[in-house]
Amino acid sequence: MQKIIISAAGCWTKELLEDIPVVPQKHTVFRVKCPKHVPEMPLTGDLTTGVYWRPEGKEYLAGSPISVFDANDLEPAWNDFEELVWPALAKRIPAFEELKLTGGWAGYYDCNKLDNNAVVGKHPKYDNVYIATGFTGRGLMQAPGIGRALTELITTGSYQTIDISAFSVERVLNSEVRHEPYVL
Ligand SMILES: Cc1cc2nc3c(=O)[nH]c(=O)nc-3n(C[C@H](O)[C@H](O)[C@H](O)COP(=O)(O)OP(=O)(O)OC[C@H]3O[C@@H](n4cnc5c(N)ncnc54)[C@H](O)[C@@H]3O)c2cc1C
C-alpha cells in the first residue's frame, strides 16, 4: 500500500512546499480586564478599525488589526494597544474606557498570501501528498470540518459529506483568487 504524506505545517508550509504561498504573519492579542460591568457578548469585530474582542474568563481578549510579514521576533506590539486598540474599544463600549491591560502575546497566522483562504486537498504534482494549511487565523474554527473532509478524500477518493473543493490546491497553483477581506 502506498504511503500517504499529509503536510499540515501551518505558517511553515512554504519551507516544505515552495509553490504553496502560506507564510508567517505576526499578530498581537492583548488581555484586558474591565472594572465596570459589561453585558455578555460573543466575539465582536469593529469593521471600521479591524479591532476585535471577546470574553476570556473574567477578562477579555482584544486583537490588534496590525499584522507584520517577515517579523524578526514575537514581541507583542505593545504600542498598538494605546494607539489603536484601546481607543477603538472605548468608542464602541464606553465601559471599556476604564480597561486595564493585564497581558498580551504575539503569534504567527498561517497566512495564505494569495487570498487569505485555506489550502486543502491533494497536491496535483505528487501521487501521495495532501495538504491542510493556510487558514489565515481561522484554523481552530475550521479544523473539525477540514479533518473530516480530508479524511474522506484520502480514504474514498472524493469528498462525501462536506465538499471543500473550493479550497483546492489547484486553485492556489492557478492563482484563482477568492479573496477573504475580513481577517481578524
Ligand atoms: C494570536 C493568534 C490568535 C488566533 N486566534 C484564533 C482564533 O480565535 N480562532 C481560530 O480558529 N484560529 C485562531 N488562530 C489561528 C490558528 O491558531 C491557526 O490557524 C491554527 O493553529 C492552524 O493549525 P495548523 O494545525 O494548520 O497549524 P499549526 O497549529 O501552526 O501547526 C503546525 C505544526 O507543524 C509543525 N511543523 C512545521 N514544519 C514542520 C516540519 N518541517 N516538520 C515537522 N513538523 C513541522 C509545527 O511545529 C507545528 O506544530 C490564531 C492564531 C494566532 C497566532
PDB file of C-alpha atoms and ligand atoms in Angstrom:
ATOM      1  CA  MET A   1       0.000   0.000   0.000  1.00  0.00           C
ATOM      2  CA  GLN A   2       1.281   3.469  -0.902  1.00  0.00           C
ATOM      3  CA  LYS A   3       2.255   5.699   1.996  1.00  0.00           C
ATOM      4  CA  ILE A   4       0.366   8.977   2.311  1.00  0.00           C
ATOM      5  CA  ILE A   5       2.003  12.244   3.383  1.00  0.00           C
ATOM      6  CA  ILE A   6      -0.158  14.986   4.873  1.00  0.00           C
ATOM      7  CA  SER A   7       1.534  18.353   5.177  1.00  0.00           C
ATOM      8  CA  ALA A   8      -0.091  20.368   7.980  1.00  0.00           C
ATOM      9  CA  ALA A   9       2.888  22.600   8.718  1.00  0.00           C
ATOM     10  CA  GLY A  10       0.902  25.808   9.278  1.00  0.00           C
ATOM     11  CA  CYS A  11       2.840  29.014   8.683  1.00  0.00           C
ATOM     12  CA  TRP A  12       5.981  26.991   7.841  1.00  0.00           C
ATOM     13  CA  THR A  13       4.328  25.311   4.822  1.00  0.00           C
ATOM     14  CA  LYS A  14       6.381  27.173   2.223  1.00  0.00           C
ATOM     15  CA  GLU A  15       9.580  25.712   3.680  1.00  0.00           C
ATOM     16  CA  LEU A  16       8.320  22.250   2.674  1.00  0.00           C
ATOM     17  CA  LEU A  17       6.286  23.074  -0.442  1.00  0.00           C
ATOM     18  CA  GLU A  18       7.761  26.072  -2.232  1.00  0.00           C
ATOM     19  CA  ASP A  19       4.744  26.508  -4.531  1.00  0.00           C
ATOM     20  CA  ILE A  20       2.226  26.993  -1.694  1.00  0.00           C
ATOM     21  CA  PRO A  21       2.173  30.702  -0.675  1.00  0.00           C
ATOM     22  CA  VAL A  22       1.477  30.166   3.038  1.00  0.00           C
ATOM     23  CA  VAL A  23       3.816  32.219   5.239  1.00  0.00           C
ATOM     24  CA  PRO A  24       4.082  33.534   8.841  1.00  0.00           C
ATOM     25  CA  GLN A  25       2.168  36.744   9.581  1.00  0.00           C
ATOM     26  CA  LYS A  26       2.696  38.181  13.062  1.00  0.00           C
ATOM     27  CA  HIS A  27      -0.432  39.209  15.002  1.00  0.00           C
ATOM     28  CA  THR A  28      -0.738  40.578  18.560  1.00  0.00           C
ATOM     29  CA  VAL A  29      -3.523  39.831  21.037  1.00  0.00           C
ATOM     30  CA  PHE A  30      -3.986  41.754  24.333  1.00  0.00           C
ATOM     31  CA  ARG A  31      -5.603  40.584  27.561  1.00  0.00           C
ATOM     32  CA  VAL A  32      -7.538  43.224  29.471  1.00  0.00           C
ATOM     33  CA  LYS A  33      -9.818  43.479  32.465  1.00  0.00           C
ATOM     34  CA  CYS A  34     -12.704  45.877  32.878  1.00  0.00           C
ATOM     35  CA  PRO A  35     -13.738  47.076  36.364  1.00  0.00           C
ATOM     36  CA  LYS A  36     -17.199  48.038  35.099  1.00  0.00           C
ATOM     37  CA  HIS A  37     -19.916  45.533  34.233  1.00  0.00           C
ATOM     38  CA  VAL A  38     -20.236  44.808  30.528  1.00  0.00           C
ATOM     39  CA  PRO A  39     -23.151  42.743  29.170  1.00  0.00           C
ATOM     40  CA  GLU A  40     -22.275  39.305  27.794  1.00  0.00           C
ATOM     41  CA  MET A  41     -21.204  39.352  24.174  1.00  0.00           C
ATOM     42  CA  PRO A  42     -19.725  36.962  21.614  1.00  0.00           C
ATOM     43  CA  LEU A  43     -16.584  37.545  19.551  1.00  0.00           C
ATOM     44  CA  THR A  44     -17.181  41.010  18.120  1.00  0.00           C
ATOM     45  CA  GLY A  45     -15.260  42.936  15.487  1.00  0.00           C
ATOM     46  CA  ASP A  46     -15.207  46.648  14.662  1.00  0.00           C
ATOM     47  CA  LEU A  47     -15.087  46.768  10.882  1.00  0.00           C
ATOM     48  CA  THR A  48     -14.027  50.421  10.813  1.00  0.00           C
ATOM     49  CA  THR A  49     -10.712  49.688  12.577  1.00  0.00           C
ATOM     50  CA  GLY A  50     -10.340  45.896  12.414  1.00  0.00           C
ATOM     51  CA  VAL A  51     -10.074  45.690  16.220  1.00  0.00           C
ATOM     52  CA  TYR A  52     -11.862  42.673  17.729  1.00  0.00           C
ATOM     53  CA  TRP A  53     -12.605  41.434  21.252  1.00  0.00           C
ATOM     54  CA  ARG A  54     -14.207  38.557  23.094  1.00  0.00           C
ATOM     55  CA  PRO A  55     -14.695  37.434  26.710  1.00  0.00           C
ATOM     56  CA  GLU A  56     -11.872  35.309  28.184  1.00  0.00           C
ATOM     57  CA  GLY A  57     -12.928  34.068  31.632  1.00  0.00           C
ATOM     58  CA  LYS A  58     -13.417  37.185  33.779  1.00  0.00           C
ATOM     59  CA  GLU A  59     -11.303  39.244  31.383  1.00  0.00           C
ATOM     60  CA  TYR A  60     -11.296  39.972  27.646  1.00  0.00           C
ATOM     61  CA  LEU A  61      -9.038  39.345  24.694  1.00  0.00           C
ATOM     62  CA  ALA A  62      -8.627  42.175  22.209  1.00  0.00           C
ATOM     63  CA  GLY A  63      -6.758  41.866  18.934  1.00  0.00           C
ATOM     64  CA  SER A  64      -4.801  44.435  17.003  1.00  0.00           C
ATOM     65  CA  PRO A  65      -5.555  44.650  13.259  1.00  0.00           C
ATOM     66  CA  ILE A  66      -1.895  45.440  12.500  1.00  0.00           C
ATOM     67  CA  SER A  67      -0.038  42.451  11.071  1.00  0.00           C
ATOM     68  CA  VAL A  68       3.585  42.019  10.019  1.00  0.00           C
ATOM     69  CA  PHE A  69       5.185  39.708   7.459  1.00  0.00           C
ATOM     70  CA  ASP A  70       8.890  38.834   7.862  1.00  0.00           C
ATOM     71  CA  ALA A  71       8.826  39.699  11.580  1.00  0.00           C
ATOM     72  CA  ASN A  72      12.117  39.205  13.410  1.00  0.00           C
ATOM     73  CA  ASP A  73      10.591  38.298  16.783  1.00  0.00           C
ATOM     74  CA  LEU A  74       7.330  37.574  18.557  1.00  0.00           C
ATOM     75  CA  GLU A  75       7.433  40.524  20.961  1.00  0.00           C
ATOM     76  CA  PRO A  76       3.834  41.835  21.208  1.00  0.00           C
ATOM     77  CA  ALA A  77       3.241  45.186  19.502  1.00  0.00           C
ATOM     78  CA  TRP A  78       2.507  46.929  22.821  1.00  0.00           C
ATOM     79  CA  ASN A  79       2.169  50.402  21.243  1.00  0.00           C
ATOM     80  CA  ASP A  80      -0.828  49.175  19.240  1.00  0.00           C
ATOM     81  CA  PHE A  81      -2.799  48.879  22.467  1.00  0.00           C
ATOM     82  CA  GLU A  82      -2.601  52.562  23.470  1.00  0.00           C
ATOM     83  CA  GLU A  83      -2.687  53.959  19.950  1.00  0.00           C
ATOM     84  CA  LEU A  84      -5.305  51.800  18.293  1.00  0.00           C
ATOM     85  CA  VAL A  85      -6.959  49.015  20.249  1.00  0.00           C
ATOM     86  CA  TRP A  86      -7.985  50.806  23.448  1.00  0.00           C
ATOM     87  CA  PRO A  87      -9.463  53.850  21.647  1.00  0.00           C
ATOM     88  CA  ALA A  88     -11.470  51.559  19.350  1.00  0.00           C
ATOM     89  CA  LEU A  89     -12.785  49.506  22.268  1.00  0.00           C
ATOM     90  CA  ALA A  90     -13.742  52.608  24.286  1.00  0.00           C
ATOM     91  CA  LYS A  91     -15.525  54.146  21.304  1.00  0.00           C
ATOM     92  CA  ARG A  92     -17.725  51.068  20.845  1.00  0.00           C
ATOM     93  CA  ILE A  93     -18.245  50.232  24.548  1.00  0.00           C
ATOM     94  CA  PRO A  94     -17.836  53.259  26.886  1.00  0.00           C
ATOM     95  CA  ALA A  95     -17.285  50.985  29.941  1.00  0.00           C
ATOM     96  CA  PHE A  96     -14.043  49.881  28.256  1.00  0.00           C
ATOM     97  CA  GLU A  97     -12.587  53.377  28.858  1.00  0.00           C
ATOM     98  CA  GLU A  98     -11.522  52.040  32.265  1.00  0.00           C
ATOM     99  CA  LEU A  99      -9.762  48.985  30.909  1.00  0.00           C
ATOM    100  CA  LYS A 100      -6.544  47.704  32.468  1.00  0.00           C
ATOM    101  CA  LEU A 101      -4.031  45.843  30.329  1.00  0.00           C
ATOM    102  CA  THR A 102      -3.164  42.523  32.046  1.00  0.00           C
ATOM    103  CA  GLY A 103      -1.127  40.761  29.358  1.00  0.00           C
ATOM    104  CA  GLY A 104      -0.630  40.042  25.723  1.00  0.00           C
ATOM    105  CA  TRP A 105       1.189  37.850  23.238  1.00  0.00           C
ATOM    106  CA  ALA A 106       2.017  37.597  19.567  1.00  0.00           C
ATOM    107  CA  GLY A 107       1.912  34.620  17.241  1.00  0.00           C
ATOM    108  CA  TYR A 108       2.060  33.770  13.582  1.00  0.00           C
ATOM    109  CA  TYR A 109      -1.057  33.440  11.464  1.00  0.00           C
ATOM    110  CA  ASP A 110      -0.732  30.783   8.748  1.00  0.00           C
ATOM    111  CA  CYS A 111      -1.374  33.370   6.037  1.00  0.00           C
ATOM    112  CA  ASN A 112      -2.268  32.337   2.502  1.00  0.00           C
ATOM    113  CA  LYS A 113      -0.829  35.375   0.729  1.00  0.00           C
ATOM    114  CA  LEU A 114      -2.883  34.674  -2.393  1.00  0.00           C
ATOM    115  CA  ASP A 115      -6.286  35.342  -0.849  1.00  0.00           C
ATOM    116  CA  ASN A 116      -6.405  34.580   2.930  1.00  0.00           C
ATOM    117  CA  ASN A 117      -8.235  31.280   2.389  1.00  0.00           C
ATOM    118  CA  ALA A 118      -7.392  27.699   3.323  1.00  0.00           C
ATOM    119  CA  VAL A 119      -5.481  25.368   1.006  1.00  0.00           C
ATOM    120  CA  VAL A 120      -6.718  21.791   1.403  1.00  0.00           C
ATOM    121  CA  GLY A 121      -6.584  18.656  -0.708  1.00  0.00           C
ATOM    122  CA  LYS A 122      -4.249  16.579  -2.823  1.00  0.00           C
ATOM    123  CA  HIS A 123      -1.192  18.237  -4.309  1.00  0.00           C
ATOM    124  CA  PRO A 124      -1.514  17.607  -8.060  1.00  0.00           C
ATOM    125  CA  LYS A 125       2.243  17.349  -8.596  1.00  0.00           C
ATOM    126  CA  TYR A 126       2.614  14.320  -6.306  1.00  0.00           C
ATOM    127  CA  ASP A 127       0.919  10.912  -6.078  1.00  0.00           C
ATOM    128  CA  ASN A 128       0.693  10.795  -2.310  1.00  0.00           C
ATOM    129  CA  VAL A 129       0.916  14.308  -0.835  1.00  0.00           C
ATOM    130  CA  TYR A 130      -2.093  16.026   0.778  1.00  0.00           C
ATOM    131  CA  ILE A 131      -2.175  19.491   2.341  1.00  0.00           C
ATOM    132  CA  ALA A 132      -4.214  21.254   5.023  1.00  0.00           C
ATOM    133  CA  THR A 133      -2.915  24.765   5.618  1.00  0.00           C
ATOM    134  CA  GLY A 134      -3.369  28.490   5.020  1.00  0.00           C
ATOM    135  CA  PHE A 135      -6.237  29.052   7.446  1.00  0.00           C
ATOM    136  CA  THR A 136      -5.072  32.656   7.984  1.00  0.00           C
ATOM    137  CA  GLY A 137      -6.118  32.888  11.619  1.00  0.00           C
ATOM    138  CA  ARG A 138      -9.184  30.616  11.474  1.00  0.00           C
ATOM    139  CA  GLY A 139      -7.601  27.171  11.763  1.00  0.00           C
ATOM    140  CA  LEU A 140      -9.084  26.189  15.120  1.00  0.00           C
ATOM    141  CA  MET A 141     -12.621  27.002  13.974  1.00  0.00           C
ATOM    142  CA  GLN A 142     -12.258  25.197  10.666  1.00  0.00           C
ATOM    143  CA  ALA A 143     -10.333  22.168  11.960  1.00  0.00           C
ATOM    144  CA  PRO A 144     -13.273  19.771  12.605  1.00  0.00           C
ATOM    145  CA  GLY A 145     -14.718  20.172   9.114  1.00  0.00           C
ATOM    146  CA  ILE A 146     -11.325  20.145   7.428  1.00  0.00           C
ATOM    147  CA  GLY A 147     -10.303  16.980   9.272  1.00  0.00           C
ATOM    148  CA  ARG A 148     -13.460  15.167   8.288  1.00  0.00           C
ATOM    149  CA  ALA A 149     -13.370  16.262   4.653  1.00  0.00           C
ATOM    150  CA  LEU A 150      -9.694  15.430   4.190  1.00  0.00           C
ATOM    151  CA  THR A 151     -10.206  12.012   5.780  1.00  0.00           C
ATOM    152  CA  GLU A 152     -12.997  11.345   3.285  1.00  0.00           C
ATOM    153  CA  LEU A 153     -10.861  12.472   0.369  1.00  0.00           C
ATOM    154  CA  ILE A 154      -7.939  10.255   1.368  1.00  0.00           C
ATOM    155  CA  THR A 155      -9.972   7.152   2.237  1.00  0.00           C
ATOM    156  CA  THR A 156     -12.580   7.246  -0.564  1.00  0.00           C
ATOM    157  CA  GLY A 157     -11.008   9.435  -3.262  1.00  0.00           C
ATOM    158  CA  SER A 158     -13.642  12.173  -3.068  1.00  0.00           C
ATOM    159  CA  TYR A 159     -15.460  14.417  -0.590  1.00  0.00           C
ATOM    160  CA  GLN A 160     -18.562  12.671   0.814  1.00  0.00           C
ATOM    161  CA  THR A 161     -20.327  14.892   3.344  1.00  0.00           C
ATOM    162  CA  ILE A 162     -18.519  18.231   3.049  1.00  0.00           C
ATOM    163  CA  ASP A 163     -17.396  19.475  -0.357  1.00  0.00           C
ATOM    164  CA  ILE A 164     -14.432  21.761   0.235  1.00  0.00           C
ATOM    165  CA  SER A 165     -13.103  21.662  -3.304  1.00  0.00           C
ATOM    166  CA  ALA A 166     -13.264  25.492  -3.261  1.00  0.00           C
ATOM    167  CA  PHE A 167     -10.095  25.289  -1.121  1.00  0.00           C
ATOM    168  CA  SER A 168      -8.274  23.034  -3.609  1.00  0.00           C
ATOM    169  CA  VAL A 169      -4.524  23.151  -4.127  1.00  0.00           C
ATOM    170  CA  GLU A 170      -5.125  23.608  -7.879  1.00  0.00           C
ATOM    171  CA  ARG A 171      -6.950  26.889  -7.168  1.00  0.00           C
ATOM    172  CA  VAL A 172      -3.860  28.273  -5.490  1.00  0.00           C
ATOM    173  CA  LEU A 173      -1.407  26.918  -8.058  1.00  0.00           C
ATOM    174  CA  ASN A 174      -3.549  28.501 -10.812  1.00  0.00           C
ATOM    175  CA  SER A 175      -3.795  31.787  -8.856  1.00  0.00           C
ATOM    176  CA  GLU A 176      -7.605  31.652  -8.863  1.00  0.00           C
ATOM    177  CA  VAL A 177      -8.239  34.256  -6.191  1.00  0.00           C
ATOM    178  CA  ARG A 178     -11.238  34.037  -3.821  1.00  0.00           C
ATOM    179  CA  HIS A 179     -10.248  36.927  -1.591  1.00  0.00           C
ATOM    180  CA  GLU A 180     -11.283  36.863   2.072  1.00  0.00           C
ATOM    181  CA  PRO A 181     -11.206  40.534   3.084  1.00  0.00           C
ATOM    182  CA  TYR A 182     -12.010  40.179   6.770  1.00  0.00           C
ATOM    183  CA  VAL A 183      -9.107  38.671   8.706  1.00  0.00           C
ATOM    184  CA  LEU A 184      -9.437  39.157  12.482  1.00  0.00           C
TER     185      LEU A 184
HETATM  186  C1  LIG B   1      -2.586  35.261  18.049  1.00  0.00           C
HETATM  187  C2  LIG B   1      -3.400  34.206  17.313  1.00  0.00           C
HETATM  188  C3  LIG B   1      -4.763  34.103  17.552  1.00  0.00           C
HETATM  189  C4  LIG B   1      -5.521  33.149  16.870  1.00  0.00           C
HETATM  190  N1  LIG B   1      -6.862  33.059  17.142  1.00  0.00           N
HETATM  191  C5  LIG B   1      -7.605  32.132  16.518  1.00  0.00           C
HETATM  192  C6  LIG B   1      -8.989  32.004  16.799  1.00  0.00           C
HETATM  193  O1  LIG B   1      -9.539  32.732  17.654  1.00  0.00           O
HETATM  194  N2  LIG B   1      -9.692  31.077  16.123  1.00  0.00           N
HETATM  195  C7  LIG B   1      -9.112  30.263  15.194  1.00  0.00           C
HETATM  196  O2  LIG B   1      -9.816  29.443  14.593  1.00  0.00           O
HETATM  197  N3  LIG B   1      -7.808  30.363  14.894  1.00  0.00           N
HETATM  198  C8  LIG B   1      -7.037  31.272  15.529  1.00  0.00           C
HETATM  199  N4  LIG B   1      -5.708  31.397  15.232  1.00  0.00           N
HETATM  200  C9  LIG B   1      -5.163  30.618  14.112  1.00  0.00           C
HETATM  201  C10 LIG B   1      -4.875  29.204  14.480  1.00  0.00           C
HETATM  202  O3  LIG B   1      -4.015  29.182  15.614  1.00  0.00           O
HETATM  203  C11 LIG B   1      -4.213  28.532  13.277  1.00  0.00           C
HETATM  204  O4  LIG B   1      -5.000  28.728  12.114  1.00  0.00           O
HETATM  205  C12 LIG B   1      -4.088  27.055  13.554  1.00  0.00           C
HETATM  206  O5  LIG B   1      -3.228  26.833  14.656  1.00  0.00           O
HETATM  207  C13 LIG B   1      -3.528  26.328  12.345  1.00  0.00           C
HETATM  208  O6  LIG B   1      -3.423  24.970  12.710  1.00  0.00           O
HETATM  209  P1  LIG B   1      -2.476  24.031  11.929  1.00  0.00           P
HETATM  210  O7  LIG B   1      -2.546  22.700  12.628  1.00  0.00           O
HETATM  211  O8  LIG B   1      -2.783  24.078  10.458  1.00  0.00           O
HETATM  212  O9  LIG B   1      -1.008  24.659  12.092  1.00  0.00           O
HETATM  213  P2  LIG B   1      -0.158  24.869  13.409  1.00  0.00           P
HETATM  214  O10 LIG B   1      -1.017  24.914  14.623  1.00  0.00           O
HETATM  215  O11 LIG B   1       0.760  26.022  13.147  1.00  0.00           O
HETATM  216  O12 LIG B   1       0.708  23.544  13.495  1.00  0.00           O
HETATM  217  C14 LIG B   1       1.719  23.282  12.540  1.00  0.00           C
HETATM  218  C15 LIG B   1       2.663  22.256  13.172  1.00  0.00           C
HETATM  219  O13 LIG B   1       3.569  21.794  12.170  1.00  0.00           O
HETATM  220  C16 LIG B   1       4.853  21.691  12.775  1.00  0.00           C
HETATM  221  N5  LIG B   1       5.853  21.758  11.698  1.00  0.00           N
HETATM  222  C17 LIG B   1       6.129  22.787  10.864  1.00  0.00           C
HETATM  223  N6  LIG B   1       7.091  22.462   9.976  1.00  0.00           N
HETATM  224  C18 LIG B   1       7.423  21.169  10.252  1.00  0.00           C
HETATM  225  C19 LIG B   1       8.364  20.244   9.699  1.00  0.00           C
HETATM  226  N7  LIG B   1       9.151  20.583   8.656  1.00  0.00           N
HETATM  227  N8  LIG B   1       8.449  19.029  10.242  1.00  0.00           N
HETATM  228  C20 LIG B   1       7.668  18.660  11.281  1.00  0.00           C
HETATM  229  N9  LIG B   1       6.750  19.490  11.848  1.00  0.00           N
HETATM  230  C21 LIG B   1       6.641  20.719  11.342  1.00  0.00           C
HETATM  231  C22 LIG B   1       4.924  22.875  13.730  1.00  0.00           C
HETATM  232  O14 LIG B   1       5.885  22.670  14.718  1.00  0.00           O
HETATM  233  C23 LIG B   1       3.500  22.851  14.296  1.00  0.00           C
HETATM  234  O15 LIG B   1       3.411  22.007  15.435  1.00  0.00           O
HETATM  235  C24 LIG B   1      -4.906  32.304  15.918  1.00  0.00           C
HETATM  236  C25 LIG B   1      -3.539  32.411  15.686  1.00  0.00           C
HETATM  237  C26 LIG B   1      -2.781  33.346  16.375  1.00  0.00           C
HETATM  238  C27 LIG B   1      -1.302  33.441  16.106  1.00  0.00           C
END
